[in-house]
Short mmCIF file of C-alpha atoms and ligand atoms in Angstrom, two decimals:
data_model
loop_
_atom_site.label_atom_id
_atom_site.label_comp_id
_atom_site.label_asym_id
_atom_site.label_seq_id
_atom_site.Cartn_x
_atom_site.Cartn_y
_atom_site.Cartn_z
CA MET A 241 7.01 7.58 -20.49
CA LYS A 242 6.81 5.77 -17.19
CA VAL A 243 9.16 3.61 -15.17
CA ASP A 244 8.28 -0.08 -15.35
CA VAL A 245 9.24 -2.12 -12.31
CA LEU A 246 10.21 -5.79 -12.17
CA LEU A 247 10.32 -7.35 -8.75
CA GLY A 248 10.26 -10.66 -6.90
CA LEU A 249 7.00 -11.85 -5.32
CA GLN A 250 8.41 -14.59 -3.11
CA TRP A 251 11.55 -14.93 -0.96
CA GLY A 252 14.03 -13.88 -3.65
CA ASP A 253 15.87 -15.83 -6.38
CA GLU A 254 12.78 -15.94 -8.58
CA GLY A 255 14.85 -15.35 -11.72
CA LYS A 256 14.80 -11.55 -11.86
CA GLY A 257 18.23 -11.30 -13.51
CA LYS A 258 17.25 -13.58 -16.38
CA VAL A 259 14.04 -11.71 -17.18
CA VAL A 260 15.54 -8.22 -16.85
CA ASP A 261 18.12 -9.29 -19.43
CA VAL A 262 15.36 -10.59 -21.72
CA LEU A 263 13.31 -7.38 -21.39
CA THR A 264 16.21 -4.91 -21.66
CA PRO A 265 16.09 -4.52 -25.49
CA GLU A 266 12.73 -2.72 -24.98
CA TYR A 267 14.30 -0.19 -22.60
CA ASP A 268 16.85 2.66 -22.67
CA ILE A 269 17.83 2.52 -19.00
CA VAL A 270 17.89 -0.28 -16.43
CA SER A 271 18.30 0.67 -12.80
CA ARG A 272 18.62 -1.14 -9.47
CA PHE A 273 16.71 0.66 -6.72
CA GLN A 274 17.43 -1.18 -3.46
CA GLY A 275 19.45 -3.94 -1.83
CA GLY A 276 23.10 -4.54 -2.50
CA PRO A 277 25.46 -7.47 -2.92
CA ASN A 278 23.10 -9.68 -0.91
CA ALA A 279 21.56 -10.13 -4.36
CA GLY A 280 22.81 -12.74 -6.81
CA HIS A 281 21.15 -12.38 -10.21
CA THR A 282 22.03 -15.12 -12.69
CA LEU A 283 21.98 -14.74 -16.45
CA GLU A 284 22.74 -17.39 -19.02
CA PHE A 285 23.24 -16.93 -22.74
CA GLU A 286 25.57 -18.18 -25.45
CA GLU A 287 26.57 -21.00 -23.13
CA LYS A 288 27.98 -18.60 -20.55
CA LYS A 289 26.72 -17.91 -17.06
CA TYR A 290 27.08 -14.60 -15.20
CA VAL A 291 26.11 -13.71 -11.64
CA LEU A 292 25.50 -10.03 -10.89
CA ARG A 293 25.46 -8.63 -7.36
CA SER A 294 25.22 -4.84 -7.57
CA ILE A 295 25.32 -4.17 -11.30
CA PRO A 296 21.91 -4.09 -13.03
CA SER A 297 21.05 -7.03 -15.29
CA GLY A 298 20.67 -4.80 -18.36
CA ILE A 299 24.44 -4.65 -18.74
CA PHE A 300 24.72 -7.32 -21.45
CA GLN A 301 22.25 -5.93 -23.96
CA GLY A 302 23.92 -3.39 -26.25
CA ASN A 303 24.71 0.09 -25.10
CA LYS A 304 21.88 0.54 -22.66
CA ILE A 305 22.53 2.78 -19.68
CA ASN A 306 22.58 0.96 -16.35
CA ILE A 307 22.22 2.87 -13.10
CA ILE A 308 22.90 1.91 -9.50
CA GLY A 309 20.22 4.03 -7.83
CA ASN A 310 20.20 5.96 -4.55
CA GLY A 311 18.33 3.21 -2.68
CA VAL A 312 21.15 0.70 -3.22
CA VAL A 313 23.93 -0.03 -0.72
CA LEU A 314 27.26 -0.55 -2.44
CA ASP A 315 30.31 -2.48 -1.25
CA PRO A 316 33.33 -1.03 -3.09
CA ALA A 317 35.42 -4.20 -2.75
CA LEU A 318 32.71 -6.50 -4.11
CA PHE A 319 31.81 -3.95 -6.77
CA LYS A 320 35.42 -3.90 -8.00
CA ALA A 321 35.51 -7.70 -8.17
CA GLU A 322 32.27 -7.69 -10.18
CA VAL A 323 33.52 -5.00 -12.57
CA GLU A 324 36.81 -6.82 -13.13
CA ALA A 325 35.11 -10.15 -13.79
CA LEU A 326 32.77 -8.58 -16.36
CA GLU A 327 35.55 -6.64 -18.06
CA ALA A 328 37.71 -9.78 -18.21
CA SER A 329 34.87 -11.56 -20.00
CA GLY A 330 34.73 -8.84 -22.65
CA HIS A 331 32.07 -6.53 -21.23
CA PRO A 332 33.54 -3.05 -20.66
CA LEU A 333 31.34 -1.04 -18.33
CA THR A 334 32.66 2.46 -17.72
CA LYS A 335 30.49 4.21 -20.33
CA ARG A 336 27.35 2.20 -19.63
CA LEU A 337 27.22 2.08 -15.86
CA LYS A 338 26.52 5.10 -13.67
CA ILE A 339 26.25 5.32 -9.92
CA SER A 340 24.03 7.55 -7.78
CA LYS A 341 25.95 9.83 -5.45
CA LYS A 342 23.22 9.15 -2.90
CA ALA A 343 23.78 5.38 -2.79
CA HIS A 344 25.15 4.37 0.61
CA LEU A 345 28.53 2.72 1.05
CA ILE A 346 28.92 -0.59 2.84
CA LEU A 347 32.00 -0.16 5.02
CA PRO A 348 34.24 -3.10 5.91
CA THR A 349 33.03 -2.73 9.48
CA HIS A 350 29.41 -3.05 8.35
CA ARG A 351 30.22 -6.55 7.16
CA LEU A 352 31.87 -7.31 10.52
CA LEU A 353 28.90 -5.91 12.44
CA ASP A 354 26.55 -8.07 10.36
CA LEU A 355 28.56 -11.20 11.18
CA ALA A 356 28.94 -10.28 14.86
CA SER A 357 25.23 -9.56 15.25
CA GLU A 358 24.32 -12.85 13.58
CA SER A 359 26.64 -14.89 15.76
CA ALA A 360 25.33 -13.14 18.89
CA LYS A 361 21.77 -14.13 17.92
CA GLY A 362 22.74 -17.83 18.01
CA THR A 363 19.82 -20.05 17.00
CA GLY A 364 17.64 -16.97 16.45
CA LYS A 365 19.90 -15.75 13.66
CA ILE A 366 18.33 -14.36 10.50
CA GLY A 367 20.71 -16.21 8.23
CA THR A 368 21.81 -13.02 6.47
CA THR A 369 24.16 -13.08 3.53
CA GLY A 370 26.82 -11.53 5.80
CA LYS A 371 27.36 -8.65 3.40
CA GLY A 372 26.69 -5.85 5.89
CA ILE A 373 23.28 -4.98 4.48
CA GLY A 374 21.46 -4.52 7.82
CA PRO A 375 24.16 -2.39 9.50
CA THR A 376 24.52 -0.18 6.40
CA TYR A 377 20.80 0.56 6.18
CA THR A 378 20.77 1.06 9.97
CA ASP A 379 23.42 3.76 9.57
CA LYS A 380 21.47 5.30 6.70
CA ILE A 381 18.30 5.57 8.78
CA SER A 382 20.14 6.75 11.90
CA ARG A 383 21.88 9.37 9.76
CA ASN A 384 25.38 8.06 10.26
CA GLY A 385 25.91 6.64 6.78
CA LEU A 386 28.54 7.41 4.18
CA ARG A 387 27.37 7.94 0.64
CA VAL A 388 29.10 7.51 -2.70
CA GLY A 389 29.08 11.31 -3.08
CA ASP A 390 31.15 11.60 0.10
CA ILE A 391 34.09 10.08 -1.76
CA LEU A 392 34.47 13.47 -3.45
CA HIS A 393 34.65 15.60 -0.28
CA ASN A 394 36.64 15.18 2.93
CA PHE A 395 36.34 11.45 2.64
CA ASP A 396 39.15 10.29 4.94
CA GLU A 397 37.77 12.23 7.88
CA LYS A 398 34.24 10.93 7.37
CA TYR A 399 35.53 7.39 6.99
CA LYS A 400 37.59 7.60 10.21
CA THR A 401 34.64 8.94 12.21
CA ALA A 402 32.44 6.07 11.01
CA ILE A 403 35.08 3.41 11.64
CA THR A 404 35.74 4.69 15.17
CA ARG A 405 32.04 4.40 15.93
CA HIS A 406 31.87 0.93 14.48
CA LYS A 407 34.91 -0.26 16.43
CA GLU A 408 33.17 0.81 19.64
CA MET A 409 30.11 -1.16 18.57
CA LEU A 410 32.19 -4.21 17.68
CA ALA A 411 33.86 -4.10 21.10
CA GLN A 412 30.49 -5.04 22.60
CA TYR A 413 30.61 -8.40 20.85
CA GLU A 414 32.98 -11.25 21.50
CA PHE A 415 34.20 -11.17 17.94
CA GLU A 416 37.69 -11.24 16.51
CA TYR A 417 38.48 -9.51 13.27
CA ASP A 418 41.27 -8.30 11.03
CA LEU A 419 40.22 -4.93 9.69
CA ALA A 420 43.48 -4.01 7.96
CA SER A 421 43.18 -6.61 5.19
CA LEU A 422 39.55 -5.72 4.56
CA GLU A 423 40.41 -2.01 4.37
CA LYS A 424 43.04 -2.51 1.68
CA GLU A 425 40.59 -4.11 -0.78
CA TRP A 426 37.89 -1.65 0.27
CA PHE A 427 40.00 1.39 -0.64
CA ASP A 428 41.02 -0.27 -3.92
CA GLY A 429 37.28 -0.55 -4.52
CA ILE A 430 36.83 3.18 -3.85
CA GLU A 431 39.38 3.89 -6.61
CA CYS A 432 37.36 1.63 -8.90
CA ILE A 433 34.12 3.51 -8.12
CA LYS A 434 35.86 6.78 -9.03
CA LYS A 435 36.32 5.51 -12.60
CA PHE A 436 32.56 5.65 -13.11
CA GLU A 437 30.31 8.64 -13.62
CA LEU A 438 28.82 9.52 -10.24
CA ILE A 439 25.45 11.10 -10.88
CA ASP A 440 22.38 12.68 -9.35
CA SER A 441 20.38 9.74 -10.61
CA GLU A 442 16.99 11.24 -9.70
CA HIS A 443 17.65 14.03 -12.22
CA VAL A 444 19.01 11.68 -14.85
CA ILE A 445 15.97 9.41 -14.53
CA ASN A 446 13.35 12.15 -14.46
CA ASN A 447 14.97 13.94 -17.41
CA ALA A 448 15.01 10.66 -19.32
CA LEU A 449 11.28 10.26 -18.62
CA LYS A 450 10.64 13.76 -20.02
CA GLU A 451 12.55 12.73 -23.15
CA ASP A 452 10.24 9.72 -23.54
CA LYS A 453 12.97 7.24 -22.69
CA LYS A 454 11.92 3.84 -21.35
CA ILE A 455 13.19 2.83 -17.93
CA LEU A 456 13.10 -0.55 -16.21
CA ALA A 457 13.63 -0.69 -12.45
CA GLU A 458 15.12 -4.02 -11.32
CA GLY A 459 14.20 -5.24 -7.86
CA ALA A 460 16.40 -7.36 -5.66
CA GLN A 461 15.28 -9.92 -3.05
CA GLY A 462 11.50 -10.41 -2.98
CA THR A 463 8.29 -9.10 -1.43
CA MET A 464 8.31 -11.67 1.38
CA LEU A 465 11.73 -10.29 2.41
CA ASP A 466 10.47 -6.67 2.47
CA ILE A 467 11.31 -4.83 5.70
CA ASP A 468 7.67 -3.78 6.24
CA PHE A 469 5.60 -6.54 4.66
CA GLY A 470 7.88 -9.59 4.71
CA SER A 471 8.09 -12.25 7.41
CA TYR A 472 9.66 -9.84 9.92
CA PRO A 473 12.24 -10.11 11.48
CA PHE A 474 13.41 -12.70 8.94
CA VAL A 475 13.66 -10.15 6.17
CA THR A 476 16.20 -7.91 4.52
CA SER A 477 16.64 -4.26 5.51
CA SER A 478 15.13 -2.47 2.52
CA ASN A 479 11.76 -1.99 0.85
CA THR A 480 11.81 -4.58 -1.89
CA ILE A 481 8.27 -3.70 -2.98
CA CYS A 482 7.20 -1.43 -5.82
CA ALA A 483 7.12 1.61 -3.53
CA GLY A 484 10.86 1.02 -3.03
CA ALA A 485 11.38 1.96 -6.67
CA CYS A 486 9.87 5.40 -5.95
CA THR A 487 12.15 6.12 -2.99
CA GLY A 488 15.11 4.20 -4.40
CA LEU A 489 15.16 6.15 -7.66
CA GLY A 490 13.30 9.40 -6.92
CA VAL A 491 10.36 8.56 -9.18
CA ALA A 492 6.88 9.82 -8.33
CA PRO A 493 4.22 7.09 -7.84
CA ARG A 494 2.23 8.44 -10.79
CA ASN A 495 5.25 7.82 -13.00
CA ILE A 496 5.25 4.08 -12.38
CA GLY A 497 3.91 2.10 -15.36
CA GLU A 498 3.83 -1.67 -15.62
CA VAL A 499 4.69 -3.62 -12.50
CA TYR A 500 6.00 -7.06 -13.42
CA GLY A 501 5.72 -9.59 -10.62
CA ILE A 502 7.99 -12.59 -10.96
CA PHE A 503 7.52 -15.92 -9.19
CA LYS A 504 8.65 -19.51 -9.45
CA ALA A 505 6.18 -22.28 -10.26
CA TYR A 506 7.02 -23.44 -6.72
CA CYS A 507 8.68 -21.68 -3.79
CA THR A 508 12.14 -21.35 -2.25
CA ARG A 509 13.74 -19.56 0.64
CA VAL A 510 17.34 -19.19 1.89
CA GLY A 511 18.22 -18.33 5.47
CA SER A 512 15.96 -18.67 8.49
CA GLY A 513 12.32 -17.75 8.91
CA PRO A 514 8.87 -19.24 8.45
CA PHE A 515 7.95 -20.97 5.19
CA PRO A 516 4.47 -22.58 5.41
CA THR A 517 4.70 -24.80 2.31
CA GLU A 518 8.27 -26.00 2.91
CA LEU A 519 8.85 -29.68 2.10
CA PHE A 520 11.26 -31.82 4.09
CA ASP A 521 10.77 -34.95 2.00
CA GLU A 522 11.99 -36.35 -1.33
CA THR A 523 9.61 -34.05 -3.23
CA GLY A 524 11.46 -31.04 -1.80
CA ASP A 525 14.79 -32.71 -2.55
CA LEU A 526 13.74 -33.27 -6.15
CA MET A 527 12.77 -29.59 -6.53
CA ARG A 528 16.19 -28.61 -5.16
CA LYS A 529 17.98 -30.99 -7.49
CA ASN A 530 16.00 -30.25 -10.66
CA GLY A 531 15.85 -26.52 -9.97
CA ASN A 532 19.52 -26.40 -8.96
CA GLU A 533 18.37 -24.58 -5.85
CA PHE A 534 21.69 -23.60 -4.37
CA GLY A 535 22.56 -19.94 -3.68
CA SER A 536 24.09 -18.24 -6.73
CA VAL A 537 26.86 -16.78 -4.59
CA THR A 538 27.06 -18.61 -1.28
CA GLY A 539 26.11 -22.05 -2.62
CA ARG A 540 23.75 -22.47 0.36
CA PRO A 541 21.02 -25.06 -0.37
CA ARG A 542 17.69 -23.28 -0.80
CA ARG A 543 14.67 -24.55 1.13
CA CYS A 544 11.97 -25.72 -1.31
CA GLY A 545 8.19 -26.15 -1.20
CA TRP A 546 4.95 -25.89 -3.18
CA ILE A 547 3.70 -22.59 -4.50
CA ASP A 548 1.98 -20.46 -1.86
CA LEU A 549 -0.93 -18.55 -3.40
CA VAL A 550 -1.90 -16.94 -0.08
CA ALA A 551 1.49 -15.22 0.07
CA LEU A 552 1.52 -14.60 -3.69
CA LYS A 553 -1.87 -12.85 -3.64
CA TYR A 554 -0.63 -10.67 -0.79
CA ALA A 555 2.50 -9.77 -2.76
CA VAL A 556 0.43 -8.93 -5.85
CA MET A 557 -1.78 -6.65 -3.74
CA ILE A 558 1.10 -4.80 -2.03
CA ASN A 559 2.85 -4.16 -5.34
CA GLY A 560 -0.09 -3.46 -7.63
CA ILE A 561 1.21 -6.09 -10.05
CA THR A 562 -0.05 -5.65 -13.63
CA GLN A 563 1.66 -8.65 -15.27
CA LEU A 564 2.91 -11.93 -13.88
CA ILE A 565 6.01 -13.83 -14.96
CA MET A 566 6.26 -17.51 -14.07
CA MET A 567 9.76 -18.98 -13.83
CA LYS A 568 11.19 -22.47 -13.63
CA SER A 569 8.08 -24.13 -15.01
CA ASP A 570 10.38 -26.89 -16.28
CA VAL A 571 11.27 -27.86 -12.71
CA MET A 572 7.67 -29.04 -12.28
CA ASP A 573 7.99 -31.32 -15.35
CA ALA A 574 8.84 -34.27 -13.11
CA PHE A 575 5.78 -34.31 -10.88
CA GLU A 576 2.70 -36.46 -11.30
CA THR A 577 0.65 -34.14 -9.11
CA ILE A 578 1.31 -30.50 -8.32
CA LYS A 579 0.06 -28.84 -5.19
CA ALA A 580 -0.80 -25.18 -4.70
CA CYS A 581 -1.50 -23.70 -1.28
CA VAL A 582 -4.83 -21.83 -1.43
CA ALA A 583 -5.42 -21.18 2.28
CA TYR A 584 -3.76 -21.52 5.70
CA LYS A 585 -5.24 -23.33 8.66
CA ILE A 586 -4.21 -21.62 11.88
CA ASP A 587 -5.61 -22.89 15.22
CA GLY A 588 -8.18 -24.88 13.24
CA VAL A 589 -9.44 -21.81 11.37
CA GLU A 590 -9.01 -21.58 7.61
CA ILE A 591 -7.89 -18.21 6.28
CA GLU A 592 -7.17 -16.98 2.77
CA GLU A 593 -5.85 -13.56 3.69
CA PHE A 594 -2.15 -13.40 4.55
CA PRO A 595 -2.01 -12.99 8.35
CA TYR A 596 0.09 -10.77 10.65
CA SER A 597 2.41 -13.65 11.42
CA ILE A 598 3.15 -17.00 9.80
CA GLU A 599 5.38 -18.15 12.62
CA GLY A 600 4.18 -21.19 14.56
CA GLU A 601 1.72 -23.78 13.32
CA VAL A 602 0.46 -22.82 9.87
CA GLU A 603 -1.04 -25.75 8.01
CA PRO A 604 -1.25 -25.18 4.26
CA VAL A 605 -4.52 -26.14 2.57
CA TYR A 606 -3.70 -27.46 -0.88
CA ALA A 607 -5.45 -27.69 -4.21
CA GLU A 608 -4.07 -30.58 -6.27
CA LEU A 609 -3.58 -30.37 -10.00
CA PRO A 610 -2.38 -33.02 -12.44
CA GLY A 611 1.23 -32.62 -13.55
CA TRP A 612 2.20 -32.58 -17.25
CA GLN A 613 5.21 -34.90 -17.03
CA THR A 614 6.55 -33.56 -20.31
CA ASP A 615 9.95 -31.94 -20.94
CA MET A 616 9.21 -28.25 -21.47
CA THR A 617 12.80 -27.02 -21.79
CA SER A 618 12.93 -26.78 -25.58
CA MET A 619 9.47 -25.31 -26.07
CA GLN A 620 9.44 -22.04 -28.01
CA THR A 621 5.78 -21.03 -28.18
CA GLU A 622 2.74 -21.38 -25.97
CA ASP A 623 1.07 -23.58 -28.59
CA GLU A 624 3.41 -26.33 -27.43
CA PHE A 625 2.29 -26.16 -23.80
CA PRO A 626 0.81 -29.41 -22.47
CA GLU A 627 -2.87 -29.26 -21.55
CA GLU A 628 -2.13 -29.81 -17.85
CA PHE A 629 0.35 -26.93 -17.90
CA ASN A 630 -2.28 -24.61 -19.40
CA ALA A 631 -4.64 -25.74 -16.65
CA TYR A 632 -1.99 -24.89 -14.01
CA LEU A 633 -1.48 -21.43 -15.54
CA ALA A 634 -5.24 -20.82 -15.76
CA PHE A 635 -5.64 -21.88 -12.13
CA ILE A 636 -2.99 -19.40 -10.98
CA GLU A 637 -4.40 -16.57 -13.11
CA GLU A 638 -7.88 -17.24 -11.75
CA GLU A 639 -6.69 -17.33 -8.13
CA ILE A 640 -4.48 -14.23 -8.43
CA GLY A 641 -6.54 -12.23 -10.91
CA VAL A 642 -3.56 -11.08 -13.01
CA PRO A 643 -2.41 -12.54 -16.37
CA VAL A 644 0.82 -14.53 -16.70
CA LYS A 645 2.57 -12.82 -19.61
CA ILE A 646 5.92 -14.60 -19.61
CA VAL A 647 6.73 -18.24 -18.95
CA SER A 648 10.31 -19.38 -18.43
CA VAL A 649 11.23 -22.99 -19.22
CA GLY A 650 14.97 -23.00 -18.53
CA PRO A 651 17.84 -20.80 -17.34
CA ASP A 652 18.93 -19.63 -20.78
CA ARG A 653 17.84 -16.30 -22.27
CA ALA A 654 16.37 -18.27 -25.17
CA GLN A 655 14.18 -20.43 -22.93
CA THR A 656 11.60 -17.69 -22.47
CA ILE A 657 8.08 -17.65 -23.89
CA ILE A 658 6.20 -14.35 -24.12
CA ARG A 659 2.42 -14.87 -24.37
P1 GDP B 147 17.34 -13.78 -9.05
O1 GDP B 147 18.10 -13.51 -7.82
O2 GDP B 147 15.87 -13.50 -8.92
O3 GDP B 147 17.92 -13.13 -10.28
O4 GDP B 147 17.45 -15.38 -9.28
P2 GDP B 147 18.78 -16.27 -9.11
O5 GDP B 147 19.68 -16.01 -10.25
O6 GDP B 147 19.34 -16.12 -7.75
O7 GDP B 147 18.15 -17.71 -9.14
C1 GDP B 147 17.44 -18.19 -10.23
C2 GDP B 147 18.15 -19.44 -10.73
O8 GDP B 147 17.31 -20.17 -11.60
C3 GDP B 147 19.39 -19.14 -11.55
O9 GDP B 147 20.32 -20.17 -11.37
C4 GDP B 147 18.87 -19.13 -12.97
O10 GDP B 147 19.88 -19.44 -13.93
C5 GDP B 147 17.84 -20.21 -12.91
N1 GDP B 147 16.68 -20.06 -13.78
C6 GDP B 147 16.04 -18.93 -14.17
N2 GDP B 147 14.94 -19.22 -14.88
C7 GDP B 147 14.88 -20.56 -14.96
C8 GDP B 147 13.96 -21.48 -15.54
O11 GDP B 147 12.95 -21.12 -16.13
N3 GDP B 147 14.23 -22.82 -15.39
C9 GDP B 147 15.32 -23.27 -14.73
N4 GDP B 147 15.50 -24.58 -14.63
N5 GDP B 147 16.22 -22.44 -14.16
C10 GDP B 147 15.98 -21.10 -14.26
P1 IMO B 148 18.14 -11.93 -4.83
O1 IMO B 148 18.14 -10.50 -5.30
C1 IMO B 148 17.27 -14.72 -1.60
C2 IMO B 148 17.83 -13.25 2.50
C3 IMO B 148 18.95 -13.85 3.31
C4 IMO B 148 18.38 -13.71 4.71
C5 IMO B 148 17.63 -12.38 4.64
C6 IMO B 148 18.43 -11.20 5.18
O2 IMO B 148 19.23 -12.75 -5.41
O3 IMO B 148 16.78 -12.53 -4.97
P2 IMO B 148 20.50 -9.77 4.27
O4 IMO B 148 21.89 -10.20 3.90
O5 IMO B 148 19.75 -9.12 3.18
O6 IMO B 148 20.45 -8.98 5.53
O7 IMO B 148 19.73 -11.18 4.61
O8 IMO B 148 17.34 -12.16 3.27
N1 IMO B 148 18.24 -12.68 1.19
C7 IMO B 148 17.99 -13.26 0.01
N2 IMO B 148 17.40 -14.44 -0.28
N3 IMO B 148 17.65 -13.90 -2.59
C8 IMO B 148 18.22 -12.71 -2.32
O9 IMO B 148 18.50 -11.80 -3.27
C9 IMO B 148 18.44 -12.36 -0.97
N4 IMO B 148 18.99 -11.28 -0.36
C10 IMO B 148 18.85 -11.50 0.96
O10 IMO B 148 19.18 -15.18 2.95
O11 IMO B 148 17.42 -14.72 4.92
MG1 MG B 149 19.36 -14.48 -6.46
#
């Protein structure tokens, strides 16, 4: 068997959590491979709503094994809060969730360094989630990080060394902080992590593959936030692309199977950074309102705009996408005309290939398609799709060259149509 990967093709929040939950019954193991609690993956079923940050979205479907892989950065305090919330709602986790010993720990000072660095950047800030993601990956790459496996050996000494270094770094910023209160909840979180099986996840995953088990790798963020291929520097600090599943789980490229690319029928972005199709008018406001485009954790309003096929094609290429999943189709129900960006005009020249930079003047060139102006939210099969919706799907498939296999028409698990 191979590892299938599901990942975001835009700037995150495409609806990964919902679809991973829907697909989990087909799999034995679901594993996160990168990112950390900067993610907010929302699932809705049986009239309840859950937001997952570090725990994979396969956790609600029977006794499937869920793994936090080596490529993830884990904040013990936030992890404990997430575990407690799930257990309180009747979802015990200890037997079903395992954590890689090689996952890196987000220290309380990483969060402080993230906030200090952002405030020092002033108007040039990235608009990070403030969860310490950048500083933790920086320490990983500069070989100063602490890993989950370190909890088991000489931990206090390693922790003190790291904190001393971080305090020296923080002293360079004009930034006040109260470390003691953060440390208390952090160490409580470490005790919580110890209740779980800490594993060499690369062995567990590769052995499972040999036993013909099916594995789904769940991406966080999206391709346009990838550290190498996203709109740098307005990106996150990990490889969100398919290759990230290889390094973030220890899976060989030839053992990757299907690569599901998930996108919204339009586009959103949170935080700073270029966004060529962004709308600043009532159309954008309507997308935000109808799509409930507010951060699942921070509540920050998401920036909204038309679908960007130049960026989407690029994301499909980088990831080797084999199947597309279109989310939030219902949010487009309201529009008489729907626009899709098919090229960029930069300095008067039209280009279709995603360029080195999209900062500065990028004028989107739009194709216009008729809207369907029909409520899609209770549709159950593709036979019910309005003609104009089929035309929109066909247009996207033709432009991108990959079939759309799943269409989502609402936030609930049940509002999912597999074609
Ligand atoms: P993720 O980070 O990719 O898992 O996505 P988020 O959970 O951050 O954001 C997606 C939001 O859209 C969540 O509030 C979902 O409940 C919601 N959602 C998912 N699919 C649909 C859909 O098809 N229609 C609508 N209206 N909402 C959806
Ligand atoms: P999910 O998994 C949307 C954005 C932040 C910021 C940039 C860097 O829910 O799709 P970071 O804290 O990672 O250093 O922030 O990346 N960002 C996300 N945007 N969805 C996410 O995750 C995101 N995770 C980070 O807003 O612009
Ligand atoms: Mg999200």
